[in-house]
Short mmCIF file of C-alpha atoms in Angstrom, two decimals:
data_model
loop_
_atom_site.label_atom_id
_atom_site.label_comp_id
_atom_site.label_asym_id
_atom_site.label_seq_id
_atom_site.Cartn_x
_atom_site.Cartn_y
_atom_site.Cartn_z
CA MET A 174 16.98 -35.42 43.43
CA ASN A 175 15.76 -34.85 46.98
CA ILE A 176 17.30 -31.70 48.56
CA LEU A 177 17.21 -30.95 52.26
CA HIS A 178 17.56 -27.19 52.63
CA LEU A 179 18.64 -26.14 56.30
CA ASP A 180 18.93 -22.56 57.51
CA SER A 181 20.11 -21.62 60.96
CA ALA A 182 20.75 -17.91 61.00
CA ILE A 183 19.21 -15.76 63.62
CA THR A 184 19.13 -12.54 61.46
CA SER A 185 15.99 -13.31 59.44
CA ASP A 186 15.76 -11.43 56.17
CA ALA A 187 19.20 -9.71 56.91
CA SER A 188 20.98 -13.21 56.77
CA VAL A 189 23.59 -13.69 54.12
CA SER A 190 23.65 -17.41 54.72
CA ARG A 191 19.87 -17.69 54.08
CA LYS A 192 20.46 -15.74 50.84
CA LEU A 193 23.14 -18.15 49.79
CA THR A 194 21.32 -21.27 50.68
CA ALA A 195 18.33 -20.11 48.68
CA ASP A 196 20.92 -19.37 45.71
CA ILE A 197 22.29 -22.80 46.08
CA VAL A 198 18.89 -24.37 46.07
CA ALA A 199 17.90 -22.37 42.99
CA ARG A 200 21.10 -23.47 41.02
CA LEU A 201 20.29 -27.05 41.83
CA THR A 202 16.55 -27.00 41.01
CA ALA A 203 17.27 -25.02 37.85
CA ALA A 204 19.61 -27.84 36.84
CA ASP A 205 17.08 -30.48 37.82
CA PRO A 206 13.51 -29.13 37.70
CA ALA A 207 12.08 -32.41 38.98
CA ALA A 208 13.96 -32.08 42.25
CA SER A 209 12.15 -31.94 45.40
CA VAL A 210 13.11 -29.60 48.33
CA THR A 211 12.29 -30.18 51.95
CA TYR A 212 12.98 -26.92 53.95
CA ARG A 213 13.66 -26.78 57.70
CA ASP A 214 14.46 -23.51 59.60
CA LEU A 215 16.46 -24.77 62.51
CA ASN A 216 16.00 -21.26 64.05
CA GLU A 217 12.36 -22.13 64.78
CA GLY A 218 13.73 -24.63 67.27
CA VAL A 219 15.60 -27.94 67.63
CA PRO A 220 15.52 -29.40 70.97
CA ALA A 221 18.82 -29.93 72.80
CA ILE A 222 19.61 -33.47 73.77
CA ASP A 223 19.30 -34.21 77.52
CA THR A 224 18.79 -37.04 80.02
CA THR A 225 15.38 -37.62 78.68
CA TRP A 226 16.47 -37.83 75.09
CA PHE A 227 19.20 -40.23 76.14
CA ARG A 228 16.81 -42.48 77.96
CA ALA A 229 14.25 -42.41 75.16
CA VAL A 230 16.54 -42.35 71.98
CA ARG A 231 19.83 -44.04 72.98
CA VAL A 232 18.68 -46.32 75.77
CA GLY A 233 15.02 -47.05 75.01
CA THR A 234 12.45 -48.11 77.47
CA ASP A 235 9.75 -50.73 77.37
CA ASN A 236 7.21 -48.18 78.67
CA PRO A 237 8.10 -44.83 77.43
CA THR A 238 6.44 -41.68 78.78
CA PRO A 239 4.63 -39.28 76.38
CA GLU A 240 7.61 -36.89 76.72
CA GLU A 241 10.03 -39.74 75.81
CA GLU A 242 7.91 -40.64 72.96
CA ALA A 243 7.88 -37.09 71.62
CA ARG A 244 11.72 -36.99 71.89
CA VAL A 245 12.03 -40.12 69.73
CA GLU A 246 9.53 -38.87 67.20
CA THR A 247 11.46 -35.51 66.93
CA SER A 248 14.89 -37.25 66.50
CA ASP A 249 13.51 -39.82 63.99
CA ARG A 250 11.83 -37.09 61.96
CA LEU A 251 15.01 -35.06 61.68
CA LEU A 252 17.01 -38.06 60.90
CA ALA A 253 14.56 -39.33 58.23
CA GLU A 254 14.75 -35.96 56.46
CA VAL A 255 18.44 -36.57 56.05
CA GLN A 256 18.16 -40.23 55.10
CA ASP A 257 15.62 -39.34 52.34
CA ALA A 258 17.92 -36.64 50.88
CA ASP A 259 20.48 -36.90 48.11
CA THR A 260 21.72 -33.23 48.70
CA LEU A 261 21.90 -31.22 51.80
CA VAL A 262 22.19 -27.41 51.68
CA ILE A 263 23.18 -26.06 54.94
CA GLY A 264 23.43 -22.45 56.17
CA LEU A 265 26.23 -22.00 58.47
CA PRO A 266 26.64 -18.58 59.96
CA VAL A 267 29.64 -18.25 62.24
CA TYR A 268 28.62 -16.94 65.80
CA ASN A 269 31.60 -16.55 68.28
CA PHE A 270 33.84 -18.44 66.14
CA SER A 271 31.63 -21.65 66.01
CA ILE A 272 28.34 -23.01 64.61
CA PRO A 273 25.06 -21.78 66.04
CA ALA A 274 23.49 -23.62 68.84
CA GLN A 275 20.45 -24.81 66.81
CA LEU A 276 22.72 -26.33 64.18
CA LYS A 277 24.79 -28.13 66.87
CA ASN A 278 21.34 -29.41 68.35
CA TRP A 279 20.33 -30.72 64.92
CA LEU A 280 23.71 -32.54 64.58
CA ASP A 281 23.24 -34.02 68.08
CA GLN A 282 19.62 -35.20 67.17
CA ILE A 283 20.82 -36.86 63.95
CA ALA A 284 24.15 -38.46 65.17
CA ARG A 285 22.77 -41.73 66.33
CA ALA A 286 24.91 -44.85 66.85
CA GLY A 287 23.52 -47.73 64.88
CA VAL A 288 21.45 -45.48 62.62
CA SER A 289 23.64 -42.64 61.05
CA PHE A 290 26.94 -44.32 62.12
CA ARG A 291 28.29 -47.41 63.75
CA TYR A 292 31.40 -48.62 65.44
CA THR A 293 33.41 -51.40 63.80
CA ALA A 294 36.60 -53.27 64.57
CA GLU A 295 38.32 -50.66 62.21
CA GLY A 296 36.75 -47.65 63.83
CA PRO A 297 33.53 -45.70 63.21
CA GLU A 298 31.70 -45.94 59.95
CA GLY A 299 29.14 -43.31 58.61
CA LEU A 300 25.86 -44.79 57.42
CA LEU A 301 24.58 -41.73 55.48
CA LYS A 302 26.69 -42.46 52.47
CA ASP A 303 25.92 -41.40 48.83
CA LYS A 304 25.00 -37.87 49.75
CA ARG A 305 26.57 -34.48 49.18
CA ALA A 306 26.31 -31.14 51.00
CA PHE A 307 26.74 -27.65 50.16
CA VAL A 308 27.47 -25.38 52.93
CA ALA A 309 26.94 -21.54 52.92
CA TYR A 310 29.58 -20.29 55.36
CA THR A 311 29.09 -16.73 56.43
CA ALA A 312 31.19 -14.77 58.89
CA ALA A 313 31.71 -11.15 59.69
CA GLY A 314 35.22 -11.60 60.80
CA THR A 315 36.24 -15.29 60.86
CA PRO A 316 38.19 -16.37 57.71
CA ILE A 317 37.20 -19.85 56.61
CA GLY A 318 39.88 -22.38 57.42
CA SER A 319 41.70 -19.89 59.77
CA ASP A 320 42.85 -20.68 63.27
CA LEU A 321 39.74 -18.88 64.44
CA ASP A 322 37.36 -20.85 62.41
CA HIS A 323 36.01 -23.52 64.72
CA ALA A 324 32.93 -23.91 62.54
CA SER A 325 33.65 -25.29 59.05
CA GLY A 326 36.06 -27.94 60.29
CA TYR A 327 33.70 -29.23 62.95
CA LEU A 328 30.74 -29.40 60.52
CA ARG A 329 32.87 -31.07 57.88
CA HIS A 330 33.99 -33.70 60.43
CA MET A 331 30.52 -34.37 61.78
CA LEU A 332 29.07 -34.82 58.33
CA GLY A 333 31.94 -37.12 57.37
CA PHE A 334 31.57 -39.06 60.67
CA MET A 335 28.05 -39.96 59.45
CA GLY A 336 29.17 -40.72 56.00
CA ILE A 337 28.64 -37.36 54.05
CA THR A 338 32.12 -36.95 52.70
CA ASP A 339 31.27 -34.75 49.52
CA VAL A 340 31.09 -31.30 51.25
CA THR A 341 31.36 -28.07 49.24
CA PHE A 342 31.70 -24.83 51.15
CA VAL A 343 30.32 -21.38 49.60
CA PRO A 344 32.26 -19.00 51.79
CA ALA A 345 31.34 -15.36 52.26
CA ASP A 346 33.80 -14.45 55.10
CA GLY A 347 35.32 -11.28 56.12
CA LEU A 348 31.92 -9.37 55.57
CA ALA A 349 32.58 -6.81 58.43
CA MET A 350 35.98 -5.67 56.68
CA ASP A 351 35.09 -5.96 53.05
CA ARG A 352 31.44 -7.06 52.22
CA ALA A 353 31.93 -6.87 48.56
CA ALA A 354 34.86 -9.06 48.50
CA GLY A 355 33.18 -11.65 50.73
CA MET A 356 30.13 -11.80 48.39
CA ALA A 357 32.38 -11.99 45.37
CA ARG A 358 34.13 -15.14 46.88
CA ALA A 359 30.72 -16.63 47.51
CA GLN A 360 29.58 -15.76 44.08
CA ALA A 361 32.65 -17.51 42.62
CA ALA A 362 31.97 -20.53 44.53
CA LEU A 363 28.35 -20.57 43.54
CA GLU A 364 29.24 -20.59 39.93
CA GLN A 365 31.27 -23.72 40.33
CA ILE A 366 28.26 -25.62 41.62
CA ALA A 367 27.12 -28.28 39.17
CA ALA A 368 24.07 -30.20 39.68
#
């Protein structure tokens, strides 16, 4: 099993989502000691897509500039990590009711027509199939699945759009109101994870 472990929290060692992603990876590797893990901290920087990225990655040029070559290389590397993975473990701390900017940047980098999805006569088809994802959802005050939660549904949609439809959330929500209850919900979800 190849695991891609992604963190995106800005709170460093105080992050609950980082603790939960580490716990998920520990459960998976305990069940499969031969598993390999690729770790990426999205908080260390994922470039936002822009006009240069569009020209280089989506359009392509015959004579790319060094900057355009760098954009393609970054996008290709991020996408290859997903293509090589059987299992994704994603930290999803909720900021201002949605996903962190660095996680959105990562999704934008890997959502590439003809590579991670394609358009067909029947509609879009995800090309990153036969993978599963575990998402550590953490929020101080945004209950998962509530009208205020613009994070979990969006991430589930984007993963599914690219073919990753086996998505399990490990929620630790309501942490500002009742931290113990939020962590208990997460622990109960962790115990349901089977490699």
